[in-house]
Coordinates of C-alpha atoms in Angstrom, one line a residue:
M1 CA -28.7 10.6 2.8
S2 CA -31.9 10.9 4.5
C3 CA -31.8 7.1 5.0
H4 CA -28.2 6.8 5.8
L5 CA -28.2 9.5 8.2
K6 CA -30.5 7.3 10.3
A7 CA -29.1 3.8 9.5
S8 CA -25.6 4.4 9.0
S9 CA -25.0 7.9 10.5
G10 CA -21.2 7.4 10.6
L11 CA -20.7 6.8 7.0
A12 CA -23.1 9.6 5.9
A13 CA -21.2 12.0 8.1
Q14 CA -17.8 10.9 6.7
W15 CA -19.0 11.7 3.2
Q16 CA -20.3 15.0 4.2
A17 CA -17.0 16.0 5.3
S18 CA -15.1 14.5 2.1
A19 CA -13.6 16.3 -0.8
H20 CA -16.0 14.2 -2.8
Q21 CA -19.0 16.2 -1.3
R22 CA -17.4 19.3 -1.8
A23 CA -16.9 18.6 -5.6
G24 CA -20.6 17.1 -5.9
V25 CA -19.5 13.5 -6.1
N26 CA -22.6 11.7 -4.6
C27 CA -23.4 8.0 -3.6
M28 CA -24.5 6.8 -7.0
D29 CA -21.4 8.4 -8.6
C30 CA -19.3 5.6 -7.0
H31 CA -21.9 2.9 -6.5
Q32 CA -23.6 3.1 -9.9
A33 CA -23.9 -0.4 -11.6
T34 CA -25.8 -2.1 -14.4
A35 CA -27.8 -5.1 -14.4
A36 CA -25.1 -7.2 -16.3
D37 CA -22.5 -6.4 -13.5
A38 CA -21.5 -9.4 -11.7
D39 CA -22.2 -7.8 -8.1
A40 CA -25.3 -5.7 -9.2
R41 CA -28.3 -5.6 -7.0
E42 CA -31.5 -3.7 -6.6
H43 CA -31.6 -1.1 -3.6
E44 CA -34.3 1.3 -3.3
G45 CA -35.3 1.5 -6.8
Q46 CA -31.6 1.7 -8.1
V47 CA -28.9 -0.8 -9.6
I48 CA -26.1 -0.5 -7.3
A49 CA -22.7 -2.5 -6.6
T50 CA -21.5 -2.9 -3.1
I51 CA -18.0 -3.0 -4.0
V52 CA -16.5 0.4 -5.3
S53 CA -13.6 -0.7 -7.0
P54 CA -10.3 0.8 -8.2
K55 CA -11.8 0.4 -11.8
D56 CA -14.7 2.6 -10.6
C57 CA -12.6 5.2 -8.8
G58 CA -10.4 5.2 -12.3
R59 CA -13.3 6.9 -13.9
C60 CA -12.2 10.0 -12.4
H61 CA -8.6 9.2 -11.2
T62 CA -7.4 7.9 -14.4
Q63 CA -3.6 8.3 -13.5
E64 CA -3.8 6.9 -10.2
F65 CA -5.6 3.8 -11.3
E66 CA -3.2 3.0 -14.1
E67 CA -0.2 3.3 -11.6
Q68 CA -2.2 1.4 -8.9
Q69 CA -3.0 -1.5 -11.3
G70 CA 0.6 -1.8 -12.2
S71 CA 1.9 -2.1 -8.7
V72 CA 3.0 -4.9 -6.4
H73 CA 0.2 -3.9 -4.0
A74 CA -2.2 -4.8 -7.0
E75 CA -0.4 -8.3 -7.2
A76 CA -0.7 -8.9 -3.3
Y77 CA -3.3 -11.6 -3.7
A78 CA -1.5 -13.5 -6.3
I79 CA 1.9 -13.4 -4.5
I80 CA 0.7 -15.2 -1.5
K81 CA -1.7 -17.6 -3.4
D82 CA 0.5 -20.4 -3.4
R83 CA 1.5 -20.2 0.3
V84 CA -2.0 -20.0 1.7
P85 CA -2.7 -23.9 1.5
A86 CA 0.5 -24.4 3.7
L87 CA 0.0 -21.6 6.1
A88 CA -3.5 -20.3 6.4
Q89 CA -5.2 -23.9 5.8
N90 CA -2.9 -26.6 6.9
L91 CA -1.0 -25.0 9.6
T92 CA -4.0 -23.2 10.9
G93 CA -7.5 -23.3 9.2
P94 CA -9.4 -21.7 6.5
A95 CA -11.3 -19.1 8.8
V96 CA -7.8 -17.4 9.2
Q97 CA -7.4 -16.8 5.7
A98 CA -10.6 -14.6 5.6
A99 CA -10.1 -12.9 8.9
G100 CA -6.2 -12.7 8.6
C101 CA -4.2 -13.2 5.3
D102 CA -6.8 -11.8 3.0
Q103 CA -7.5 -8.6 5.1
C104 CA -4.1 -7.3 4.0
H105 CA -3.5 -9.2 0.7
G106 CA -6.8 -9.3 -0.6
S107 CA -9.5 -11.8 -1.4
L108 CA -10.8 -13.2 -4.6
V109 CA -14.2 -11.7 -4.0
K110 CA -17.1 -14.5 -4.8
V111 CA -20.5 -13.2 -5.7
R112 CA -23.6 -15.3 -5.0
G113 CA -26.4 -16.0 -7.3
D114 CA -28.6 -13.0 -5.9
G115 CA -25.9 -10.6 -6.3
S116 CA -24.8 -10.7 -2.6
L117 CA -21.1 -11.2 -1.7
D118 CA -20.0 -14.5 -0.1
A119 CA -19.0 -13.9 3.7
A120 CA -16.0 -16.0 3.2
T121 CA -14.4 -13.5 0.9
W122 CA -16.0 -10.2 1.9
P123 CA -15.9 -7.8 3.9
N124 CA -12.3 -7.4 2.4
S125 CA -10.3 -4.0 2.0
G126 CA -7.2 -6.0 1.2
I127 CA -4.7 -4.3 -1.1
G128 CA -4.5 -7.0 -3.9
R129 CA -8.3 -7.8 -3.6
V130 CA -9.5 -9.2 -6.9
N131 CA -12.9 -7.5 -7.5
P132 CA -15.8 -8.8 -9.6
D133 CA -15.1 -6.4 -12.3
G134 CA -11.7 -7.9 -12.8
S135 CA -9.7 -4.8 -11.4
K136 CA -7.4 -5.6 -8.4
G137 CA -7.0 -3.7 -5.2
S138 CA -9.0 -1.6 -2.9
C139 CA -8.6 2.3 -2.7
S140 CA -10.3 2.3 0.7
A141 CA -7.1 0.1 1.9
C142 CA -5.2 3.3 2.2
H143 CA -7.7 6.1 2.1
G144 CA -10.6 4.8 3.9
R145 CA -14.1 5.1 2.9
H146 CA -16.2 7.3 2.9
L147 CA -14.0 10.3 3.7
F148 CA -11.3 9.2 1.4
S149 CA -8.8 11.5 3.0
K150 CA -5.4 12.4 1.4
A151 CA -4.1 13.1 5.1
Q152 CA -5.2 9.7 6.1
A153 CA -3.2 7.9 3.3
R154 CA -0.2 10.0 4.0
E155 CA -0.1 8.9 7.6
P156 CA 2.1 6.1 8.7
Q157 CA -0.7 4.4 10.2
A158 CA -2.4 3.9 6.7
C159 CA 0.5 1.5 5.9
V160 CA 1.2 -0.2 9.5
R161 CA -2.2 -1.9 9.6
C162 CA -0.6 -4.5 7.1
H163 CA 3.1 -3.6 7.4
A164 CA 3.8 -4.7 11.0
G165 CA 4.8 -8.0 12.5
P166 CA 7.3 -10.7 11.4
D167 CA 7.4 -10.8 7.8
S168 CA 7.1 -6.9 7.1
P169 CA 8.2 -5.5 10.4
D170 CA 7.7 -1.7 9.0
K171 CA 5.9 -0.3 12.0
E172 CA 8.3 -1.2 14.6
I173 CA 11.2 -0.3 12.5
Y174 CA 9.8 3.1 11.4
E175 CA 8.9 3.9 15.0
A176 CA 12.5 3.2 16.3
S177 CA 14.2 5.1 13.5
K178 CA 15.3 8.7 13.5
H179 CA 12.6 9.1 10.8
G180 CA 9.9 7.9 13.0
M181 CA 11.1 9.9 15.9
L182 CA 11.1 13.1 14.0
Y183 CA 7.5 12.3 12.8
A184 CA 6.1 11.6 16.3
S185 CA 7.7 14.8 17.7
Q186 CA 7.0 17.2 14.6
R187 CA 3.7 15.8 13.3
D188 CA 1.8 19.0 13.5
R189 CA 4.5 20.4 10.8
M190 CA 3.8 17.6 8.6
N191 CA 1.1 19.6 6.5
L192 CA -0.7 16.3 5.8
D193 CA -3.9 18.2 4.4
A194 CA -2.2 20.0 1.7
P195 CA -3.5 19.5 -1.6
E196 CA -0.1 18.7 -3.0
W197 CA 2.5 17.2 -1.0
V198 CA 6.0 17.7 -2.3
A199 CA 8.9 16.6 0.3
G200 CA 11.3 19.8 0.7
R201 CA 8.6 22.1 -0.4
D202 CA 5.3 21.4 1.3
Y203 CA 6.9 19.8 4.2
T204 CA 10.4 19.3 5.6
A205 CA 9.7 18.0 9.3
A206 CA 9.9 14.3 8.6
P207 CA 9.4 11.6 6.1
T208 CA 6.5 9.1 6.3
C209 CA 6.0 5.6 4.1
V210 CA 4.5 7.7 1.3
T211 CA 7.4 10.2 1.4
C212 CA 9.9 7.5 0.3
H213 CA 7.7 5.0 -1.6
M214 CA 5.2 7.1 -3.5
G215 CA 5.6 10.9 -2.8
A216 CA 6.9 13.5 -4.9
A217 CA 10.2 15.0 -4.2
G218 CA 12.1 17.8 -6.1
K219 CA 11.7 16.8 -9.8
L220 CA 10.3 13.2 -8.9
P221 CA 6.8 12.7 -9.4
A222 CA 4.3 11.1 -7.0
T223 CA 3.1 7.5 -7.9
H224 CA 0.6 5.0 -6.8
D225 CA 3.3 2.5 -7.7
V226 CA 4.6 1.7 -4.1
G227 CA 7.4 -0.6 -5.2
L228 CA 8.8 1.5 -8.1
R229 CA 11.7 2.6 -6.0
N230 CA 12.6 -0.9 -4.4
A231 CA 16.1 -1.9 -5.8
W232 CA 16.1 -5.2 -3.7
S233 CA 13.7 -7.8 -2.8
L234 CA 13.9 -8.0 1.1
N235 CA 11.2 -10.5 1.8
S236 CA 12.6 -13.6 0.0
P237 CA 14.7 -16.5 1.0
V238 CA 17.7 -15.0 -0.7
S239 CA 17.5 -11.1 -1.5
Q240 CA 18.1 -10.1 -5.2
R241 CA 18.5 -6.9 -7.0
Q242 CA 15.4 -6.4 -9.1
L243 CA 14.6 -5.5 -12.7
L244 CA 11.3 -3.8 -13.1
V245 CA 9.5 -4.9 -16.2
V246 CA 6.9 -2.6 -17.7
L247 CA 4.2 -4.1 -19.7
E248 CA 2.3 -2.7 -22.7
D249 CA -1.2 -3.3 -20.7
G250 CA 0.1 -1.1 -17.8
G251 CA 1.2 -4.0 -15.7
K252 CA 4.7 -4.5 -14.1
L253 CA 6.8 -7.6 -13.2
E254 CA 9.8 -7.8 -11.0
L255 CA 12.6 -10.2 -12.3
P256 CA 15.9 -10.6 -10.5
A257 CA 18.7 -8.8 -12.1
S258 CA 20.8 -12.0 -12.7
A259 CA 18.0 -13.2 -14.9
P260 CA 18.3 -12.5 -18.7
V261 CA 16.7 -8.9 -19.6
P262 CA 13.6 -9.5 -21.6
K263 CA 13.3 -7.7 -25.1
R264 CA 10.8 -5.2 -26.0
G265 CA 7.6 -6.9 -27.5
A266 CA 8.3 -10.2 -25.8
E267 CA 5.7 -12.3 -23.9
I268 CA 6.2 -12.9 -20.4
T269 CA 4.1 -14.4 -17.6
K270 CA 2.6 -12.1 -15.1
A271 CA 2.3 -12.9 -11.4
D272 CA -1.4 -13.9 -12.0
G273 CA -0.6 -16.4 -14.7
T274 CA -1.6 -14.2 -17.8
L275 CA 0.5 -13.3 -20.4
G276 CA 1.8 -9.6 -21.3
K277 CA 4.0 -7.9 -23.7
V278 CA 7.2 -6.0 -22.6
K279 CA 7.4 -2.4 -23.1
S280 CA 10.6 -1.5 -21.2
V281 CA 12.6 -2.7 -18.5
G282 CA 14.0 -0.6 -15.6
T283 CA 17.4 -1.5 -13.8
P284 CA 18.2 -1.7 -10.2
E285 CA 20.4 1.2 -10.6
R286 CA 17.5 3.4 -12.0
R287 CA 15.3 2.2 -9.1
R288 CA 17.9 3.2 -6.5
Q289 CA 18.6 6.8 -8.3
A290 CA 14.6 7.4 -7.6
M291 CA 14.8 6.5 -4.2
S292 CA 17.9 8.4 -3.5
M293 CA 16.4 11.5 -5.0
V294 CA 13.9 11.4 -2.1
C295 CA 16.9 10.9 0.5
Q296 CA 18.5 14.0 -1.1
E297 CA 15.7 16.4 -0.2
C298 CA 17.0 16.2 3.6
H299 CA 20.5 14.6 3.3
G300 CA 23.5 15.2 1.3
K301 CA 24.4 13.0 -1.9
L302 CA 27.5 11.8 -0.1
F303 CA 25.5 10.9 3.1
T304 CA 22.8 9.2 0.8
D305 CA 25.4 7.1 -1.0
A306 CA 27.2 5.9 2.0
F307 CA 23.9 5.0 3.7
M308 CA 23.1 3.0 0.8
K309 CA 26.3 1.3 0.7
Q310 CA 25.8 0.2 4.6
F311 CA 22.3 -1.0 3.5
D312 CA 23.7 -3.1 0.6
A313 CA 26.3 -4.5 2.7
V314 CA 23.9 -5.8 5.3
V315 CA 21.8 -7.6 2.5
D316 CA 25.2 -9.1 0.9
L317 CA 26.1 -10.3 4.3
F318 CA 22.7 -11.9 4.9
N319 CA 22.8 -13.5 1.4
G320 CA 26.4 -14.9 1.8
K321 CA 26.7 -15.8 5.3
F322 CA 23.4 -17.4 5.9
A323 CA 20.4 -17.3 3.2
Q324 CA 22.3 -18.9 0.4
P325 CA 24.0 -22.0 2.5
A326 CA 20.6 -22.4 4.2
Q327 CA 18.8 -22.6 1.0
A328 CA 21.4 -24.8 -0.4
I329 CA 21.3 -27.2 2.6
M330 CA 17.5 -27.4 2.4
A331 CA 17.5 -28.1 -1.4
G332 CA 20.1 -31.1 -0.7
L333 CA 17.9 -32.5 2.1
Y334 CA 15.0 -32.5 0.1
A335 CA 16.7 -33.8 -2.9
Q336 CA 18.0 -36.7 -1.1
G337 CA 14.6 -37.7 0.4
L338 CA 15.8 -36.9 4.0
L339 CA 13.0 -34.6 4.6
T340 CA 9.4 -35.0 3.1
P341 CA 8.0 -32.5 0.6
L342 CA 4.9 -31.6 2.7
P343 CA 5.8 -28.2 4.3
F344 CA 6.1 -27.7 8.4
D345 CA 5.7 -31.3 9.3
E346 CA 9.2 -31.3 10.6
P347 CA 10.8 -28.8 12.9
I348 CA 13.8 -27.8 10.7
E349 CA 11.1 -26.3 8.2
F350 CA 10.0 -23.9 10.9
T351 CA 13.5 -22.8 11.9
Y352 CA 14.3 -22.2 8.0
W353 CA 11.4 -20.5 7.3
E354 CA 11.6 -18.1 10.4
L355 CA 15.3 -17.6 9.4
W356 CA 14.6 -15.7 6.5
H357 CA 10.8 -15.1 6.5
D358 CA 10.9 -13.4 10.1
E359 CA 14.3 -12.5 11.5
G360 CA 15.9 -12.1 8.0
A361 CA 13.4 -9.8 7.0
R362 CA 13.5 -7.8 10.1
A363 CA 17.3 -7.3 9.7
R364 CA 17.0 -6.4 6.0
H365 CA 14.3 -4.0 6.7
G366 CA 16.1 -2.6 9.7
A367 CA 19.2 -1.8 7.7
A368 CA 17.0 -0.3 4.8
M369 CA 14.9 2.1 7.3
A370 CA 17.7 3.0 9.7
S371 CA 16.9 1.3 12.8
P372 CA 20.2 -0.2 14.3
N373 CA 18.2 -2.3 16.8
H374 CA 16.2 -4.2 14.3
T375 CA 19.1 -4.6 11.9
W376 CA 21.1 -6.3 14.9
W377 CA 19.5 -7.5 18.2
E378 CA 16.1 -8.0 16.5
G379 CA 17.5 -9.1 13.2
M380 CA 21.0 -10.3 12.4
Y381 CA 21.9 -11.6 15.8
L382 CA 18.7 -13.8 15.9
V383 CA 19.5 -14.9 12.4
G384 CA 23.2 -15.9 13.6
R385 CA 21.9 -17.4 16.8
N386 CA 19.2 -19.6 15.0
F387 CA 21.2 -20.5 12.1
Y388 CA 24.3 -21.8 14.3
S389 CA 22.3 -23.1 17.4
R390 CA 19.2 -24.5 15.8
F391 CA 19.2 -24.9 12.1
L392 CA 22.5 -26.5 11.4
P393 CA 22.2 -28.9 14.3
A394 CA 18.9 -30.0 13.0
A395 CA 20.2 -30.2 9.3
R396 CA 23.1 -32.4 10.6
A397 CA 20.7 -34.7 12.4
A398 CA 18.8 -34.9 9.1
A399 CA 21.6 -35.6 7.1
G400 CA 23.3 -38.3 9.2
D401 CA 26.4 -39.8 7.9
R402 CA 26.0 -37.6 4.8
S403 CA 26.7 -34.2 6.9
A404 CA 29.8 -33.5 5.3
E405 CA 28.3 -33.7 2.1
L406 CA 25.0 -32.1 2.4
V407 CA 25.8 -29.5 5.2
E408 CA 29.6 -28.8 6.0
A409 CA 30.2 -28.5 2.1
H410 CA 28.0 -25.3 2.2
L411 CA 30.1 -23.8 5.1
T412 CA 33.1 -22.7 3.3
G413 CA 34.8 -19.4 3.1
D414 CA 35.4 -16.4 5.4
H415 CA 31.9 -16.2 6.9
H416 CA 32.4 -19.5 8.6
Q417 CA 36.0 -19.7 9.2
W418 CA 35.5 -18.7 13.0
L419 CA 34.1 -22.3 13.6
T420 CA 37.5 -23.9 12.6
D421 CA 39.2 -22.6 15.8
P422 CA 37.4 -23.8 19.0
A423 CA 40.3 -22.8 21.2
A424 CA 39.6 -19.3 20.4
G425 CA 38.1 -18.1 23.7
N426 CA 36.6 -14.6 24.3
P427 CA 35.5 -13.2 27.7
I428 CA 32.0 -12.3 26.5
L429 CA 31.0 -15.9 27.8
G430 CA 33.6 -16.1 30.7
S431 CA 36.8 -17.5 29.0
S432 CA 39.6 -15.9 27.0
A433 CA 42.2 -17.2 24.5
S434 CA 44.7 -17.4 27.5
E435 CA 42.6 -19.2 29.8
A436 CA 41.2 -21.8 27.1
P437 CA 42.5 -25.3 27.8

């Protein structure tokens, strides 16, 4: 401390104000290493590691470590690994991966021969960071070193550093929702510094991200598995209800509910490519039940059930009207050689990507988090506009004389029936049925 109070006084002051300091947890308790550790280095006569990984934190915080290692956060790097070549490298450049993508999803930290860390992969506090000791994630992504504050992690700001923008627009949606409005006006009643933080008991003013996705509520325990209560996949080309496969090693895996349910003891491939054995399987209904238990600390059961039905209806609408036809059209164009396999070298690929990845995600998240503006004007309106005015014309042009087979064949049913009556006018654009020629 005598050195760091001079060399990095802010860091030292944070530790001095922390629960760690009050409990007698010092620098070496966290930074200790052995000479055999991949990132070990000598520092002032001690062997230390620069990175304090979740495995290190787990020496004291055992339950939190086990829950975090089995969460979707821990797999955040593996989830985007296949997308990185097309987006961060081809579309932009490798520098963006280190300063952009990896800062949220995490990097594969590389250690040089002298024990120092490769600047292309560090500094990094991404939530799925692959650490030299093999653990995944970064506790400081949410808690912030060296104060490691519970209150900081409970703030929406802890999440919106990453959960903002086109593919995960939760900052904008939360702030525009009734929940966000309540939080902004009643933050002083949130009891963020409480040792325990149970919704309906320790605070009632408003929910935050942690409340719904991680927090304790009634008889529902807190968890560091942030995806445990999510019944749908909302950041995919077509949303699917999700099974939660719990593995014997503590890991977890999500499978579409339409897939065969794996049997206990069966081997299954995890997101990072390794194998795990199935311990149990949670249904989408059980996951929805857990989320609903949080809602019911402030809302009645009838209210909660009706809200969930409205949310489900938006997801079903997106799937049936836009996502499934667009996916089938793109698959047909690729299969017939009318588009090159190379991603993003043709304009229609940008339109399709944004249809589900940007606008479609915004609409689905808006419905999930009760922001009508993001569900409609910032979401489904843009999906509909771009599907009909950009995606379909581009698909028809690519299909040429095979348009009826590769495009129109996927536009059947009630969703697209309105296209068959071009004489049906409407005053919204200056015409009406009676005035139409």
